[in-house]
Structures are given as C-alpha cells and as structure tokens.
Amino acid sequence: MRAIFGLIYVAFIITATITHIWTVIIAFSESGIFAGILTFLFPFLSEIYWVIKMFGENDLYAYTALVHLILAIPISALRN
C-alpha cells in the first residue's frame, strides 16, 4: 500500500509541476513579466488567483489546476 501511495505522490508532484509551469506561462502572456515572476514565486496563491481569472476563458486549465489544488490537501496530509 505504501508503494502505491508513493507512486501516486510522485505522479501528483510531476503533474502539479507541469500545471504550475502552465500557470506561469499564462501569467506571462496575460499580464507580463512582473505577474509571471510573482506567479513563479508564490505557487499556491497565484494558482488560486489564475484559476478564478481563467474560468470561462481557459476552462481546461482552470479545472486542471482546481483539481490539483483540491487534491493537494489530502495528499499532503497523508504524506506526513
């Protein structure tokens, strides 16, 4: 069971990193270099902001990032 959770955790980390890179690209393209740097430095807060901002505009991104934000709670709780 521990090995399965370890694989799920690694998959989550990889997909969350890809989603964060996607968020930084959106920030750069929508709001410029300053927003991109802030987004890179503050992942959790910036992903919440961009999920809200992108609903209706880029739904694939918004739902993907929302799922990662929701799954981060139980995964981080179970990891410790």
XYZ file of N, CA and C in Angstrom:
240
model
N 0.825 -1.193 0.000
C 0.000 0.000 0.000
C 0.870 1.259 0.000
N 1.940 1.197 0.752
C 2.828 2.355 0.829
C 3.490 2.642 -0.519
N 3.806 1.578 -1.260
C 4.421 1.748 -2.578
C 3.443 2.388 -3.561
N 2.185 1.979 -3.485
C 1.167 2.562 -4.365
C 1.001 4.043 -4.063
N 0.926 4.387 -2.777
C 0.786 5.798 -2.427
C 2.019 6.590 -2.845
N 3.178 5.974 -2.747
C 4.400 6.641 -3.194
C 4.353 6.964 -4.681
N 3.844 6.032 -5.481
C 3.701 6.276 -6.918
C 2.671 7.367 -7.201
N 1.560 7.345 -6.465
C 0.539 8.384 -6.624
C 1.125 9.742 -6.257
N 1.904 9.784 -5.192
C 2.521 11.036 -4.752
C 3.485 11.578 -5.808
N 4.302 10.715 -6.375
C 5.253 11.135 -7.410
C 4.502 11.638 -8.644
N 3.450 10.930 -9.046
C 2.645 11.368 -10.194
C 2.002 12.721 -9.915
N 1.530 12.913 -8.683
C 0.926 14.193 -8.318
C 1.955 15.317 -8.386
N 3.145 15.092 -7.873
C 4.197 16.112 -7.890
C 4.565 16.489 -9.329
N 4.692 15.497 -10.189
C 5.047 15.770 -11.587
C 3.947 16.568 -12.279
N 2.695 16.144 -12.126
C 1.597 16.858 -12.788
C 1.372 18.236 -12.170
N 1.598 18.381 -10.878
C 1.464 19.695 -10.243
C 2.553 20.646 -10.737
N 3.744 20.137 -10.961
C 4.826 20.959 -11.505
C 4.495 21.417 -12.923
N 3.968 20.513 -13.728
C 3.564 20.874 -15.088
C 2.453 21.919 -15.050
N 1.491 21.748 -14.151
C 0.406 22.720 -14.018
C 0.943 24.074 -13.571
N 1.924 24.081 -12.687
C 2.496 25.353 -12.240
C 3.239 26.052 -13.381
N 3.963 25.298 -14.180
C 4.633 25.889 -15.343
C 3.588 26.479 -16.292
N 2.485 25.776 -16.475
C 1.386 26.261 -17.302
C 0.836 27.573 -16.729
N 0.712 27.634 -15.407
C 0.232 28.851 -14.749
C 1.186 30.019 -14.985
N 2.475 29.770 -14.888
C 3.466 30.830 -15.111
C 3.389 31.330 -16.556
N 3.218 30.431 -17.500
C 3.088 30.827 -18.908
C 1.846 31.691 -19.106
N 0.740 31.307 -18.486
C -0.485 32.107 -18.571
C -0.255 33.488 -17.971
N 0.403 33.545 -16.826
C 0.652 34.837 -16.177
C 1.508 35.742 -17.057
N 2.574 35.185 -17.642
C 3.420 35.974 -18.540
C 2.627 36.480 -19.742
N 1.822 35.605 -20.344
C 1.115 36.002 -21.561
C -0.053 36.944 -21.288
N -0.688 36.820 -20.135
C -1.849 37.660 -19.824
C -1.466 38.989 -19.177
N -0.438 38.984 -18.323
C -0.166 40.183 -17.517
C 1.280 40.662 -17.527
N 2.159 39.973 -18.211
C 3.524 40.469 -18.330
C 4.523 39.828 -17.383
N 5.725 40.378 -17.407
C 6.856 39.780 -16.699
C 6.708 39.839 -15.178
N 6.200 40.938 -14.652
C 6.065 41.062 -13.199
C 5.089 40.020 -12.649
N 3.958 39.848 -13.320
C 2.978 38.841 -12.890
C 3.550 37.436 -13.029
N 4.335 37.211 -14.073
C 4.958 35.903 -14.260
C 5.938 35.569 -13.151
N 6.720 36.553 -12.742
C 7.684 36.337 -11.654
C 6.957 36.100 -10.334
N 5.935 36.908 -10.054
C 5.155 36.701 -8.824
C 4.486 35.331 -8.817
N 3.959 34.930 -9.954
C 3.321 33.619 -10.060
C 4.327 32.508 -9.810
N 5.522 32.664 -10.332
C 6.557 31.662 -10.119
C 6.955 31.565 -8.646
N 7.022 32.699 -7.963
C 7.487 32.726 -6.574
C 6.426 32.305 -5.558
N 5.152 32.506 -5.867
C 4.061 32.195 -4.939
C 3.074 31.230 -5.590
N 3.436 29.942 -5.680
C 2.628 28.997 -6.450
C 1.190 28.833 -5.958
N 0.987 28.595 -4.683
C -0.362 28.284 -4.192
C -1.303 29.466 -4.373
N -0.884 30.642 -3.924
C -1.738 31.827 -4.030
C -1.983 32.215 -5.487
N -0.949 32.135 -6.294
C -1.113 32.532 -7.690
C -1.997 31.554 -8.453
N -1.927 30.279 -8.122
C -2.789 29.324 -8.818
C -4.248 29.556 -8.464
N -4.527 29.911 -7.225
C -5.905 30.256 -6.859
C -6.366 31.464 -7.672
N -5.521 32.488 -7.742
C -5.865 33.697 -8.496
C -6.126 33.381 -9.965
N -5.228 32.631 -10.598
C -5.369 32.372 -12.028
C -6.495 31.400 -12.328
N -6.803 30.486 -11.415
C -7.969 29.613 -11.622
C -9.226 30.460 -11.696
N -9.376 31.388 -10.760
C -10.557 32.257 -10.747
C -10.589 33.118 -12.008
N -9.446 33.665 -12.380
C -9.380 34.557 -13.548
C -9.619 33.817 -14.865
N -9.236 32.559 -14.949
C -9.326 31.821 -16.205
C -10.645 31.079 -16.406
N -11.501 30.988 -15.380
C -12.796 30.332 -15.583
C -13.563 31.057 -16.672
N -14.054 30.309 -17.641
C -14.778 30.883 -18.756
C -13.881 31.271 -19.915
N -12.599 31.420 -19.658
C -11.651 31.807 -20.701
C -10.791 30.619 -21.131
N -10.318 29.863 -20.161
C -9.470 28.699 -20.409
C -9.900 27.620 -19.416
N -11.025 26.992 -19.716
C -11.616 26.048 -18.768
C -10.765 24.803 -18.534
N -10.063 24.326 -19.544
C -9.207 23.152 -19.350
C -8.161 23.436 -18.277
N -7.502 24.578 -18.377
C -6.527 24.958 -17.355
C -7.201 25.122 -15.999
N -8.326 25.829 -15.969
C -8.990 26.139 -14.702
C -9.380 24.864 -13.958
N -9.958 23.911 -14.657
C -10.367 22.670 -13.991
C -9.167 21.804 -13.599
N -8.141 21.782 -14.430
C -6.937 21.017 -14.095
C -6.273 21.571 -12.839
N -6.099 22.875 -12.789
C -5.474 23.494 -11.618
C -6.356 23.359 -10.385
N -7.672 23.457 -10.557
C -8.587 23.305 -9.425
C -8.503 21.902 -8.836
N -8.431 20.894 -9.684
C -8.278 19.515 -9.201
C -6.975 19.370 -8.428
N -5.895 19.960 -8.911
C -4.619 19.884 -8.193
C -4.689 20.589 -6.845
N -5.345 21.733 -6.803
C -5.468 22.448 -5.526
C -6.281 21.640 -4.518
N -7.341 21.004 -4.989
C -8.179 20.201 -4.086
C -7.439 18.943 -3.639
N -6.760 18.270 -4.556
C -6.039 17.043 -4.205
C -4.807 17.294 -3.341
N -4.293 18.505 -3.357
C -3.109 18.815 -2.551
C -3.389 18.658 -1.062
N -4.614 18.892 -0.642
C -4.953 18.810 0.785
C -4.837 17.378 1.308
N -5.565 16.394 0.744
C -5.414 15.036 1.299
C -4.049 14.415 1.026
N -3.454 14.730 -0.111
C -2.150 14.135 -0.414
C -1.088 14.643 0.549
N -1.091 15.933 0.836
C -0.101 16.449 1.787
C -0.394 15.965 3.203
N -1.657 15.773 3.545
C -1.997 15.265 4.877
C -1.576 13.802 5.034
N -1.753 13.013 3.990
C -1.395 11.596 4.057
C 0.105 11.368 3.924
N 0.785 12.281 3.291
C 2.230 12.125 3.094
C 2.987 12.200 4.422
N 2.526 13.041 5.315
C 3.207 13.198 6.608
C 2.750 12.126 7.504
